mmCIF file with all atom_site columns, C-alpha atoms and ligand atoms in Angstrom:
data_model
loop_
_atom_site.group_PDB
_atom_site.id
_atom_site.type_symbol
_atom_site.label_atom_id
_atom_site.label_alt_id
_atom_site.label_comp_id
_atom_site.label_asym_id
_atom_site.label_entity_id
_atom_site.label_seq_id
_atom_site.pdbx_PDB_ins_code
_atom_site.Cartn_x
_atom_site.Cartn_y
_atom_site.Cartn_z
_atom_site.occupancy
_atom_site.B_iso_or_equiv
_atom_site.pdbx_formal_charge
_atom_site.auth_seq_id
_atom_site.auth_comp_id
_atom_site.auth_asym_id
_atom_site.auth_atom_id
_atom_site.pdbx_PDB_model_num
ATOM   1   C  CA  . MET A 1 1   ? -20.365 -9.278  38.188 1.00 74.00 ? 19  MET A CA  1
ATOM   2   C  CA  . ASP A 1 2   ? -20.372 -6.557  40.805 1.00 94.00 ? 20  ASP A CA  1
ATOM   3   C  CA  . CYS A 1 3   ? -23.951 -6.422  42.113 1.00 98.00 ? 21  CYS A CA  1
ATOM   4   C  CA  . LEU A 1 4   ? -24.910 -5.232  45.600 1.00 98.00 ? 22  LEU A CA  1
ATOM   5   C  CA  . PHE A 1 5   ? -28.077 -7.317  45.843 1.00 98.00 ? 23  PHE A CA  1
ATOM   6   C  CA  . CYS A 1 6   ? -26.352 -10.482 44.526 1.00 98.00 ? 24  CYS A CA  1
ATOM   7   C  CA  . ALA A 1 7   ? -23.772 -9.939  47.312 1.00 98.00 ? 25  ALA A CA  1
ATOM   8   C  CA  . ILE A 1 8   ? -26.587 -9.535  49.880 1.00 98.00 ? 26  ILE A CA  1
ATOM   9   C  CA  . ILE A 1 9   ? -28.296 -12.732 48.645 1.00 98.00 ? 27  ILE A CA  1
ATOM   10  C  CA  . LYS A 1 10  ? -24.976 -14.618 48.925 1.00 98.00 ? 28  LYS A CA  1
ATOM   11  C  CA  . GLY A 1 11  ? -24.523 -13.277 52.466 1.00 97.00 ? 29  GLY A CA  1
ATOM   12  C  CA  . ASP A 1 12  ? -21.311 -11.435 51.565 1.00 98.00 ? 30  ASP A CA  1
ATOM   13  C  CA  . ILE A 1 13  ? -22.956 -8.184  52.715 1.00 98.00 ? 31  ILE A CA  1
ATOM   14  C  CA  . PRO A 1 14  ? -25.110 -8.292  55.875 1.00 98.00 ? 32  PRO A CA  1
ATOM   15  C  CA  . SER A 1 15  ? -28.818 -7.503  55.675 1.00 98.00 ? 33  SER A CA  1
ATOM   16  C  CA  . GLY A 1 16  ? -31.909 -7.549  57.861 1.00 98.00 ? 34  GLY A CA  1
ATOM   17  C  CA  . LYS A 1 17  ? -33.466 -10.668 56.403 1.00 98.00 ? 35  LYS A CA  1
ATOM   18  C  CA  . VAL A 1 18  ? -37.253 -10.944 56.587 1.00 98.00 ? 36  VAL A CA  1
ATOM   19  C  CA  . TYR A 1 19  ? -37.948 -13.941 54.341 1.00 98.00 ? 37  TYR A CA  1
ATOM   20  C  CA  . GLU A 1 20  ? -36.178 -16.294 51.958 1.00 98.00 ? 38  GLU A CA  1
ATOM   21  C  CA  . ASP A 1 21  ? -37.110 -19.190 49.700 1.00 98.00 ? 39  ASP A CA  1
ATOM   22  C  CA  . GLU A 1 22  ? -35.670 -20.904 46.626 1.00 98.00 ? 40  GLU A CA  1
ATOM   23  C  CA  . TYR A 1 23  ? -36.561 -17.986 44.354 1.00 98.00 ? 41  TYR A CA  1
ATOM   24  C  CA  . CYS A 1 24  ? -36.429 -14.793 46.371 1.00 98.00 ? 42  CYS A CA  1
ATOM   25  C  CA  . TYR A 1 25  ? -34.883 -12.949 49.289 1.00 98.00 ? 43  TYR A CA  1
ATOM   26  C  CA  . ALA A 1 26  ? -36.552 -10.175 51.317 1.00 98.00 ? 44  ALA A CA  1
ATOM   27  C  CA  . PHE A 1 27  ? -34.704 -7.767  53.602 1.00 98.00 ? 45  PHE A CA  1
ATOM   28  C  CA  . MET A 1 28  ? -35.220 -4.396  55.255 1.00 98.00 ? 46  MET A CA  1
ATOM   29  C  CA  . ASP A 1 29  ? -34.238 -1.304  53.258 1.00 98.00 ? 47  ASP A CA  1
ATOM   30  C  CA  . ILE A 1 30  ? -31.202 0.434   54.755 1.00 98.00 ? 48  ILE A CA  1
ATOM   31  C  CA  . ASN A 1 31  ? -32.745 3.870   54.155 1.00 98.00 ? 49  ASN A CA  1
ATOM   32  C  CA  . PRO A 1 32  ? -36.447 3.412   54.975 1.00 98.00 ? 50  PRO A CA  1
ATOM   33  C  CA  . GLN A 1 33  ? -38.984 5.667   53.217 1.00 97.00 ? 51  GLN A CA  1
ATOM   34  C  CA  . ALA A 1 34  ? -41.839 4.501   55.473 1.00 97.00 ? 52  ALA A CA  1
ATOM   35  C  CA  . PRO A 1 35  ? -42.086 3.045   58.997 1.00 98.00 ? 53  PRO A CA  1
ATOM   36  C  CA  . LYS A 1 36  ? -41.785 -0.391  57.404 1.00 98.00 ? 54  LYS A CA  1
ATOM   37  C  CA  . HIS A 1 37  ? -39.774 -0.660  54.191 1.00 98.00 ? 55  HIS A CA  1
ATOM   38  C  CA  . CYS A 1 38  ? -38.630 -3.969  52.838 1.00 98.00 ? 56  CYS A CA  1
ATOM   39  C  CA  . LEU A 1 39  ? -37.162 -5.066  49.490 1.00 98.00 ? 57  LEU A CA  1
ATOM   40  C  CA  . ILE A 1 40  ? -37.906 -8.366  47.742 1.00 98.00 ? 58  ILE A CA  1
ATOM   41  C  CA  . VAL A 1 41  ? -35.405 -9.479  45.119 1.00 99.00 ? 59  VAL A CA  1
ATOM   42  C  CA  . PRO A 1 42  ? -35.140 -12.516 42.834 1.00 98.00 ? 60  PRO A CA  1
ATOM   43  C  CA  . LYS A 1 43  ? -32.257 -14.888 43.545 1.00 98.00 ? 61  LYS A CA  1
ATOM   44  C  CA  . LEU A 1 44  ? -31.505 -14.735 39.805 1.00 98.00 ? 62  LEU A CA  1
ATOM   45  C  CA  . HIS A 1 45  ? -29.805 -11.532 38.640 1.00 98.00 ? 63  HIS A CA  1
ATOM   46  C  CA  . ILE A 1 46  ? -32.381 -9.664  36.529 1.00 98.00 ? 64  ILE A CA  1
ATOM   47  C  CA  . ALA A 1 47  ? -31.374 -6.047  35.947 1.00 98.00 ? 65  ALA A CA  1
ATOM   48  C  CA  . SER A 1 48  ? -34.840 -4.491  36.206 1.00 98.00 ? 66  SER A CA  1
ATOM   49  C  CA  . ALA A 1 49  ? -38.512 -5.036  35.411 1.00 98.00 ? 67  ALA A CA  1
ATOM   50  C  CA  . ASP A 1 50  ? -37.584 -4.069  31.857 1.00 98.00 ? 68  ASP A CA  1
ATOM   51  C  CA  . GLU A 1 51  ? -35.546 -7.309  31.614 1.00 98.00 ? 69  GLU A CA  1
ATOM   52  C  CA  . ILE A 1 52  ? -38.372 -9.695  32.561 1.00 98.00 ? 70  ILE A CA  1
ATOM   53  C  CA  . THR A 1 53  ? -38.852 -12.438 29.958 1.00 98.00 ? 71  THR A CA  1
ATOM   54  C  CA  . GLU A 1 54  ? -40.749 -15.696 29.485 1.00 98.00 ? 72  GLU A CA  1
ATOM   55  C  CA  . GLU A 1 55  ? -37.583 -17.505 30.619 1.00 98.00 ? 73  GLU A CA  1
ATOM   56  C  CA  . ASN A 1 56  ? -37.136 -15.673 33.949 1.00 98.00 ? 74  ASN A CA  1
ATOM   57  C  CA  . SER A 1 57  ? -40.684 -14.623 34.839 1.00 98.00 ? 75  SER A CA  1
ATOM   58  C  CA  . VAL A 1 58  ? -41.125 -17.579 37.222 1.00 98.00 ? 76  VAL A CA  1
ATOM   59  C  CA  . TYR A 1 59  ? -38.904 -15.608 39.626 1.00 98.00 ? 77  TYR A CA  1
ATOM   60  C  CA  . VAL A 1 60  ? -41.336 -12.702 39.412 1.00 98.00 ? 78  VAL A CA  1
ATOM   61  C  CA  . SER A 1 61  ? -44.411 -14.817 40.022 1.00 98.00 ? 79  SER A CA  1
ATOM   62  C  CA  . LYS A 1 62  ? -42.658 -16.486 42.967 1.00 98.00 ? 80  LYS A CA  1
ATOM   63  C  CA  . ILE A 1 63  ? -41.856 -13.035 44.374 1.00 98.00 ? 81  ILE A CA  1
ATOM   64  C  CA  . PHE A 1 64  ? -45.541 -12.139 44.226 1.00 98.00 ? 82  PHE A CA  1
ATOM   65  C  CA  . GLU A 1 65  ? -46.445 -15.414 45.921 1.00 98.00 ? 83  GLU A CA  1
ATOM   66  C  CA  . ALA A 1 66  ? -44.050 -14.386 48.703 1.00 98.00 ? 84  ALA A CA  1
ATOM   67  C  CA  . VAL A 1 67  ? -45.530 -10.871 49.040 1.00 98.00 ? 85  VAL A CA  1
ATOM   68  C  CA  . PRO A 1 68  ? -48.449 -11.858 51.336 1.00 98.00 ? 86  PRO A CA  1
ATOM   69  C  CA  . LYS A 1 69  ? -46.059 -13.880 53.502 1.00 98.00 ? 87  LYS A CA  1
ATOM   70  C  CA  . VAL A 1 70  ? -43.694 -10.927 53.826 1.00 98.00 ? 88  VAL A CA  1
ATOM   71  C  CA  . ALA A 1 71  ? -46.611 -8.580  54.529 1.00 98.00 ? 89  ALA A CA  1
ATOM   72  C  CA  . LYS A 1 72  ? -47.748 -10.888 57.300 1.00 98.00 ? 90  LYS A CA  1
ATOM   73  C  CA  . LEU A 1 73  ? -44.249 -11.105 58.777 1.00 98.00 ? 91  LEU A CA  1
ATOM   74  C  CA  . LEU A 1 74  ? -44.083 -7.288  58.778 1.00 98.00 ? 92  LEU A CA  1
ATOM   75  C  CA  . ASP A 1 75  ? -47.587 -6.993  60.240 1.00 98.00 ? 93  ASP A CA  1
ATOM   76  C  CA  . LEU A 1 76  ? -48.940 -4.952  57.338 1.00 98.00 ? 94  LEU A CA  1
ATOM   77  C  CA  . SER A 1 77  ? -52.566 -6.027  57.686 1.00 98.00 ? 95  SER A CA  1
ATOM   78  C  CA  . ASP A 1 78  ? -53.780 -2.437  57.107 1.00 98.00 ? 96  ASP A CA  1
ATOM   79  C  CA  . GLY A 1 79  ? -52.201 -2.410  53.645 1.00 98.00 ? 97  GLY A CA  1
ATOM   80  C  CA  . TYR A 1 80  ? -49.032 -1.500  51.859 1.00 98.00 ? 98  TYR A CA  1
ATOM   81  C  CA  . ARG A 1 81  ? -47.593 -0.334  48.540 1.00 98.00 ? 99  ARG A CA  1
ATOM   82  C  CA  . ILE A 1 82  ? -45.375 -2.247  46.095 1.00 98.00 ? 100 ILE A CA  1
ATOM   83  C  CA  . ILE A 1 83  ? -43.054 -0.250  43.855 1.00 98.00 ? 101 ILE A CA  1
ATOM   84  C  CA  . SER A 1 84  ? -40.370 -1.192  41.352 1.00 98.00 ? 102 SER A CA  1
ATOM   85  C  CA  . ASN A 1 85  ? -38.255 1.632   39.956 1.00 98.00 ? 103 ASN A CA  1
ATOM   86  C  CA  . VAL A 1 86  ? -36.903 1.140   36.425 1.00 98.00 ? 104 VAL A CA  1
ATOM   87  C  CA  . GLY A 1 87  ? -34.013 2.958   34.768 1.00 98.00 ? 105 GLY A CA  1
ATOM   88  C  CA  . GLU A 1 88  ? -33.049 6.598   34.893 1.00 98.00 ? 106 GLU A CA  1
ATOM   89  C  CA  . HIS A 1 89  ? -36.531 8.148   34.816 1.00 98.00 ? 107 HIS A CA  1
ATOM   90  C  CA  . GLY A 1 90  ? -37.711 5.616   37.390 1.00 98.00 ? 108 GLY A CA  1
ATOM   91  C  CA  . CYS A 1 91  ? -34.760 6.600   39.639 1.00 98.00 ? 109 CYS A CA  1
ATOM   92  C  CA  . GLN A 1 92  ? -33.511 3.007   39.893 1.00 98.00 ? 110 GLN A CA  1
ATOM   93  C  CA  . SER A 1 93  ? -30.239 3.085   41.837 1.00 98.00 ? 111 SER A CA  1
ATOM   94  C  CA  . VAL A 1 94  ? -29.504 -0.660  42.190 1.00 98.00 ? 112 VAL A CA  1
ATOM   95  C  CA  . LYS A 1 95  ? -29.516 -2.549  38.887 1.00 98.00 ? 113 LYS A CA  1
ATOM   96  C  CA  . HIS A 1 96  ? -30.940 -5.799  40.265 1.00 98.00 ? 114 HIS A CA  1
ATOM   97  C  CA  . LEU A 1 97  ? -34.723 -6.135  40.036 1.00 98.00 ? 115 LEU A CA  1
ATOM   98  C  CA  . HIS A 1 98  ? -36.364 -5.357  43.361 1.00 98.00 ? 116 HIS A CA  1
ATOM   99  C  CA  . PHE A 1 99  ? -39.818 -4.623  44.671 1.00 98.00 ? 117 PHE A CA  1
ATOM   100 C  CA  . HIS A 1 100 ? -40.155 -2.122  47.496 1.00 98.00 ? 118 HIS A CA  1
ATOM   101 C  CA  . ILE A 1 101 ? -42.833 -2.972  50.055 1.00 98.00 ? 119 ILE A CA  1
ATOM   102 C  CA  . LEU A 1 102 ? -43.787 0.118   52.009 1.00 98.00 ? 120 LEU A CA  1
ATOM   103 C  CA  . GLY A 1 103 ? -46.228 0.396   54.874 1.00 98.00 ? 121 GLY A CA  1
ATOM   104 C  CA  . GLY A 1 104 ? -46.747 0.954   58.539 1.00 98.00 ? 122 GLY A CA  1
ATOM   105 C  CA  . LYS A 1 105 ? -48.717 4.188   58.022 1.00 97.00 ? 123 LYS A CA  1
ATOM   106 C  CA  . LYS A 1 106 ? -51.195 5.664   55.522 1.00 97.00 ? 124 LYS A CA  1
ATOM   107 C  CA  . LEU A 1 107 ? -48.996 6.524   52.546 1.00 97.00 ? 125 LEU A CA  1
ATOM   108 C  CA  . SER A 1 108 ? -49.183 9.557   50.299 1.00 95.00 ? 126 SER A CA  1
ATOM   109 C  CA  . GLU A 1 109 ? -51.704 9.402   47.436 1.00 94.00 ? 127 GLU A CA  1
ATOM   110 C  CA  . ASN A 1 110 ? -49.042 10.956  45.209 1.00 92.00 ? 128 ASN A CA  1
ATOM   111 C  CA  . MET A 1 111 ? -46.921 8.397   43.398 1.00 86.00 ? 129 MET A CA  1
ATOM   112 C  CA  . GLY A 1 112 ? -45.214 10.489  40.724 1.00 79.00 ? 130 GLY A CA  1
HETATM 113 P  P1  . AMP B 2 .   ? -33.988 1.890   43.959 1.00 56.91 ? 606 AMP B P1  1
HETATM 114 O  O1  . AMP B 2 .   ? -33.623 3.326   44.193 1.00 56.91 ? 606 AMP B O1  1
HETATM 115 O  O2  . AMP B 2 .   ? -35.384 1.650   43.555 1.00 56.91 ? 606 AMP B O2  1
HETATM 116 O  O3  . AMP B 2 .   ? -32.963 1.224   43.026 1.00 56.91 ? 606 AMP B O3  1
HETATM 117 O  O4  . AMP B 2 .   ? -33.868 1.181   45.369 1.00 56.91 ? 606 AMP B O4  1
HETATM 118 C  C1  . AMP B 2 .   ? -32.674 0.726   45.931 1.00 56.91 ? 606 AMP B C1  1
HETATM 119 C  C2  . AMP B 2 .   ? -32.907 0.621   47.385 1.00 56.91 ? 606 AMP B C2  1
HETATM 120 O  O5  . AMP B 2 .   ? -31.869 -0.140  47.959 1.00 56.91 ? 606 AMP B O5  1
HETATM 121 C  C3  . AMP B 2 .   ? -32.909 1.973   48.128 1.00 56.91 ? 606 AMP B C3  1
HETATM 122 O  O6  . AMP B 2 .   ? -34.170 2.157   48.775 1.00 56.91 ? 606 AMP B O6  1
HETATM 123 C  C4  . AMP B 2 .   ? -31.760 1.843   49.122 1.00 56.91 ? 606 AMP B C4  1
HETATM 124 O  O7  . AMP B 2 .   ? -32.023 2.459   50.364 1.00 56.91 ? 606 AMP B O7  1
HETATM 125 C  C5  . AMP B 2 .   ? -31.630 0.339   49.250 1.00 56.91 ? 606 AMP B C5  1
HETATM 126 N  N1  . AMP B 2 .   ? -30.324 -0.130  49.655 1.00 56.91 ? 606 AMP B N1  1
HETATM 127 C  C6  . AMP B 2 .   ? -29.111 0.239   49.155 1.00 56.91 ? 606 AMP B C6  1
HETATM 128 N  N2  . AMP B 2 .   ? -28.128 -0.435  49.766 1.00 56.91 ? 606 AMP B N2  1
HETATM 129 C  C7  . AMP B 2 .   ? -28.725 -1.264  50.656 1.00 56.91 ? 606 AMP B C7  1
HETATM 130 C  C8  . AMP B 2 .   ? -28.241 -2.228  51.608 1.00 56.91 ? 606 AMP B C8  1
HETATM 131 N  N3  . AMP B 2 .   ? -26.931 -2.476  51.753 1.00 56.91 ? 606 AMP B N3  1
HETATM 132 N  N4  . AMP B 2 .   ? -29.152 -2.871  52.385 1.00 56.91 ? 606 AMP B N4  1
HETATM 133 C  C9  . AMP B 2 .   ? -30.474 -2.617  52.254 1.00 56.91 ? 606 AMP B C9  1
HETATM 134 N  N5  . AMP B 2 .   ? -30.987 -1.740  51.373 1.00 56.91 ? 606 AMP B N5  1
HETATM 135 C  C10 . AMP B 2 .   ? -30.132 -1.068  50.604 1.00 56.91 ? 606 AMP B C10 1
HETATM 136 ZN ZN1 . ZN  B 3 .   ? -27.594 -8.955  41.070 1.00 56.91 ? 607 ZN  B ZN1 1
#
């Protein structure tokens, strides 16, 4: 399967790694939308949040256990935003589930 984020997890494509454990991999976004912009992805290929099931949801809960660790590593003690785009209307461009973590300044109140 040809998946950019699977290739990044494998190390076939370089990335600015922030954090890694058995279940997830976090790295800096190549095109940051905030002063600090990181992506957290499951090490299992899940196409989007719309593909989360009882069988794979442990990867999602492990990602959210990693979120505070990643936020600490990025020094986001003033807060941050987590976003996951899904499908065409969500403007998802990479079809491997990922959570954007954005921070480093006060973000816009507008999310839509
Ligand atoms: P989305 O549009 O929600 O699917 O988000 C995909 C994100 O992946 C975008 O914010 C891109 O900037 C980011 N991205 C694409 N290629 C890379 C890469 N090679 N390394 C890091 N981030 C990337
Ligand atoms: Zn993948």
